Amino acid sequence: MFLNAARTALGAAGMGAGSVPCFYKEPVFRECRLFTLLPLLWALIFFCGCGQARDPCQPSSVEEIAGCRVGVQVGSTADQGATALLDRLGYADMLERFNSSPDAVTAMKQGKIDLVIVDHQPALEFLRKNPDLVILDFPFAQETFAGAVALERPDLLAEINQALIRAEEMGIPEKLRQTFVEHQGDYHYVQKNQGGAPLVMATNAQFPPYEYFEGGQVTGYEVELARAVADLMGRQLRIEEMEFDAVISAVAAGKADFAFAGLSVTEDRQKSVNFTRPLVTTRISVLARSGMAAASAGEEAERSLSQRFHDNFIEQDRWLFIARGLGITLLVAFLSTLCGFAGGFVLAVIRSWHDRNGGLAVPNFLAVIYINVIRGTPVMIQLLIIYYLIFAAVDVSKILVAVAAFGLNSAAYSAEIIRGGIMAVDRGQFEAGRTLGLSPFQIYRHIVLPQAVKKVLPALGNESISLLKETSISGYIGLADLTRGGVIIRSITYEAFMPLMAVALIYLILIGLMSFGVSRLERRLRRDER
Amino acid sequence: MTSAEEQGKGAEPLLEVQDLCRRYGEHVILDHVSFRIMPGDVVAVIGPSGCGKSTLIRSLNLLERAESGRILFHGRDLLTLSSREAAATIPRIGMVFQQFNLFDNMTVLRNVALAPEISGGLTRSQAEEKAMMLLERVGLAGRAGAYPSHLSGGQKQRVAIVRSLAMDPEIILFDEPTSALDPEMVQEVLALMRDLAQGGLTMMVVTHEMRFARNVSTRAMFVCDGGIRVDEPPERFFEDPPDPRLREFLTTAGMRG
């Protein structure tokens, strides 16, 4: 389990994943070891995928999957099925869990894994866009999707079920199936109800044809069905898009009223949520590279850069994901920097006041605990705790949640920076103030703090730079920040290079500008001192 | 010049120290020190390094906390004052530090005007007017807008003295005011101190400047091993030292051949 998690993490790190395939098959091993000596070629492996030259692994039954490197979407039914199967067969370490199935498909196209186990309809969608893939003949398993509602809300469950029955009577699911699954006809359900209390739906729009992004909007079979359900309930549908593994907990925690997210009914999930009537009955399929893999990879490379640029950013205005994400990243980083500085300032004054003048024992004790807890836990965990535990019952904007999490985190770090600045102010400054009859408060306000702030401004600038980078985990609470903008484009185009590089470049530019600002500030402060 | 004892006869002592004790762990710094300072006294405190001169002078304005004894300022014991009362009394005992301790984040003018404004009850313009007047008196009005880092050591110390004067102190304590200065800056500071002494300001000066002590002080104290071993008018102190340790010290310091 842990090993797999580590492997997945490595996979996300990109470079590390390039090495993983190399250790399974002998002939490539030596070649790859040579590569480890040559960092430049490592980069090559990363982009081309060193497994590309290998024979595709094409099993003819479920049991024969053993020995192939298998990718799944973390937390999906395919994940559970594949985990059980591979554990039983003793190949548990051959399973790689990805954040989304498009990620898994991308990894397979790059030769990092051999098979992707995924629901049948998404598999067909992948096939449609990637002719170098095949769906293997045998089904991996059968499954049923249903909506999820919190255990504590049986009334809502009954209402949704009723609405679903009426929708079925009206033939809506069948017409939607024609459109989205069979690609016949052009029926779309347009929501009529624009008023009414909002009905919040949690989903993960990386699961075509049930839910996916098109033209910057979330759409798909289940999404339009949800619109029909909301209409029939006299409610207005609000969609919260988030990581797949966050969907169930969002419903259980009351962050969303219900979820349509291609959720299979499983025993484990039934402990956290109630399921609605079945929305879809389908099978889980196995995707593999076809024999044409190499040839079409060649074609891929031949597609001009401008064509790929067009696909990733211009087509359907996909650049908007990045532009909007950039706005959110900047907003979150800016506000949490402000909160962090303000909080850090207060904590630092308490801490240093205690150290210098005595007193404030209780606030100081609390501040020490706060700083140690915050600095002793990953910011990612803090973000999840704030979203799922602290704001569990309250419906607040995710931006606010992110600002709170990153602000509280930054406060602890800023506090130590500012305290360092205060303690670095010479003792003689305090003594001179005291001999002139100034109170400790006046000494702090007029003499010590202005000097301390000046000393620590560059360090605080650097703190805000790290904070900007830290906000890139906002996607875990479903906030569509810059990083997530890239992830969404990647899930639509199945291309890693363009969106990741674009996002990296934007961060680089932002941080370059901030670093430039900080060094200018440093120079100016130094000059003032002379 | 008459001795302080005669001058102060019948008058109240400005500052009276009784049985002051201070130790750092086992090490006794001040061992039952007692003395009194009359208005107009200029007391030079002389002695070897590390013998408690600084601790003594810093105890008088509570920068160091004495463990026992009394420090009577106009008859009131500073050691028993509440912190608010102490804050109101301490500025009447001015202090000039070896390291100047000017406020680095303020101009010369603000350094001087800050305390009169925020704890001395003056308005900002009154405080700055007063500061300007004092700076003019010491010839530093032209540097009023400068930051401390732009001043020479001598200028810094003169500003520090002016800053202390701005609170209208009845006595100023000087803790080795010229020890951190380059030799060529020493005289400008000593000259200002001489002017202040001649103007009748009560002063207590820890110093290694023997000539200053000899010429300007009304009394000289020899502090050694946690106590005041000699407290005499400078003529007696320097010409006819009554204590063998003092004789030795003065010889080493080059004041006696």
JSON list of C-alpha atoms in Angstrom, two decimals, chain A residues 426-439 442 446-448 450-451 454 527-530, chain B residues 58 61-63 87 90-91 93 95 97 101-106 114-115 118-119 149-150 163-164 167:
[
{"chain": "A", "resi": 426, "resn": "ASP", "atom": "CA", "xyz": [20.09, 45.74, 19.98]},
{"chain": "A", "resi": 427, "resn": "ARG", "atom": "CA", "xyz": [19.37, 45.63, 23.71]},
{"chain": "A", "resi": 428, "resn": "GLY", "atom": "CA", "xyz": [20.69, 49.15, 23.99]},
{"chain": "A", "resi": 429, "resn": "GLN", "atom": "CA", "xyz": [17.68, 50.41, 22.02]},
{"chain": "A", "resi": 430, "resn": "PHE", "atom": "CA", "xyz": [15.37, 49.05, 24.74]},
{"chain": "A", "resi": 431, "resn": "GLU", "atom": "CA", "xyz": [17.57, 50.45, 27.50]},
{"chain": "A", "resi": 432, "resn": "ALA", "atom": "CA", "xyz": [17.74, 53.89, 25.94]},
{"chain": "A", "resi": 433, "resn": "GLY", "atom": "CA", "xyz": [13.96, 53.87, 25.65]},
{"chain": "A", "resi": 434, "resn": "ARG", "atom": "CA", "xyz": [13.55, 52.88, 29.26]},
{"chain": "A", "resi": 435, "resn": "THR", "atom": "CA", "xyz": [15.88, 55.56, 30.57]},
{"chain": "A", "resi": 436, "resn": "LEU", "atom": "CA", "xyz": [13.81, 58.12, 28.66]},
{"chain": "A", "resi": 437, "resn": "GLY", "atom": "CA", "xyz": [10.70, 56.94, 30.48]},
{"chain": "A", "resi": 438, "resn": "LEU", "atom": "CA", "xyz": [9.05, 55.15, 27.56]},
{"chain": "A", "resi": 439, "resn": "SER", "atom": "CA", "xyz": [6.78, 52.23, 28.39]},
{"chain": "A", "resi": 442, "resn": "GLN", "atom": "CA", "xyz": [5.97, 52.65, 23.36]},
{"chain": "A", "resi": 446, "resn": "HIS", "atom": "CA", "xyz": [8.23, 53.54, 18.02]},
{"chain": "A", "resi": 447, "resn": "ILE", "atom": "CA", "xyz": [11.64, 51.94, 18.17]},
{"chain": "A", "resi": 448, "resn": "VAL", "atom": "CA", "xyz": [11.81, 48.17, 18.06]},
{"chain": "A", "resi": 450, "resn": "PRO", "atom": "CA", "xyz": [10.04, 49.68, 12.87]},
{"chain": "A", "resi": 451, "resn": "GLN", "atom": "CA", "xyz": [13.63, 48.46, 13.04]},
{"chain": "A", "resi": 454, "resn": "LYS", "atom": "CA", "xyz": [12.97, 46.69, 8.12]},
{"chain": "A", "resi": 527, "resn": "ARG", "atom": "CA", "xyz": [21.57, 51.70, 0.84]},
{"chain": "A", "resi": 528, "resn": "ASP", "atom": "CA", "xyz": [19.40, 53.47, 3.43]},
{"chain": "A", "resi": 529, "resn": "GLU", "atom": "CA", "xyz": [21.58, 52.14, 6.16]},
{"chain": "A", "resi": 530, "resn": "ARG", "atom": "CA", "xyz": [24.80, 53.61, 4.79]},
{"chain": "B", "resi": 58, "resn": "ARG", "atom": "CA", "xyz": [23.10, 51.14, 35.84]},
{"chain": "B", "resi": 61, "resn": "ASN", "atom": "CA", "xyz": [18.14, 54.03, 37.02]},
{"chain": "B", "resi": 62, "resn": "LEU", "atom": "CA", "xyz": [16.98, 50.45, 37.42]},
{"chain": "B", "resi": 63, "resn": "LEU", "atom": "CA", "xyz": [18.56, 49.07, 34.22]},
{"chain": "B", "resi": 87, "resn": "ALA", "atom": "CA", "xyz": [8.58, 55.29, 34.39]},
{"chain": "B", "resi": 90, "resn": "ILE", "atom": "CA", "xyz": [13.47, 57.54, 35.62]},
{"chain": "B", "resi": 91, "resn": "PRO", "atom": "CA", "xyz": [13.68, 60.25, 32.89]},
{"chain": "B", "resi": 93, "resn": "ILE", "atom": "CA", "xyz": [17.79, 60.61, 35.93]},
{"chain": "B", "resi": 95, "resn": "MET", "atom": "CA", "xyz": [21.60, 58.27, 31.00]},
{"chain": "B", "resi": 97, "resn": "PHE", "atom": "CA", "xyz": [25.62, 55.06, 27.13]},
{"chain": "B", "resi": 101, "resn": "ASN", "atom": "CA", "xyz": [22.10, 53.73, 21.66]},
{"chain": "B", "resi": 102, "resn": "LEU", "atom": "CA", "xyz": [20.55, 56.29, 19.38]},
{"chain": "B", "resi": 103, "resn": "PHE", "atom": "CA", "xyz": [17.32, 55.05, 17.78]},
{"chain": "B", "resi": 104, "resn": "ASP", "atom": "CA", "xyz": [18.55, 53.88, 14.38]},
{"chain": "B", "resi": 105, "resn": "ASN", "atom": "CA", "xyz": [15.18, 54.25, 12.70]},
{"chain": "B", "resi": 106, "resn": "MET", "atom": "CA", "xyz": [14.81, 57.96, 13.46]},
{"chain": "B", "resi": 114, "resn": "LEU", "atom": "CA", "xyz": [10.46, 61.43, 20.77]},
{"chain": "B", "resi": 115, "resn": "ALA", "atom": "CA", "xyz": [10.49, 61.09, 24.56]},
{"chain": "B", "resi": 118, "resn": "ILE", "atom": "CA", "xyz": [5.23, 60.71, 23.96]},
{"chain": "B", "resi": 119, "resn": "SER", "atom": "CA", "xyz": [6.12, 60.59, 27.63]},
{"chain": "B", "resi": 149, "resn": "SER", "atom": "CA", "xyz": [24.22, 55.96, 10.76]},
{"chain": "B", "resi": 150, "resn": "HIS", "atom": "CA", "xyz": [25.35, 59.11, 8.96]},
{"chain": "B", "resi": 163, "resn": "ARG", "atom": "CA", "xyz": [18.40, 63.46, 23.91]},
{"chain": "B", "resi": 164, "resn": "SER", "atom": "CA", "xyz": [18.88, 62.92, 27.61]},
{"chain": "B", "resi": 167, "resn": "MET", "atom": "CA", "xyz": [13.80, 65.31, 29.39]}
]
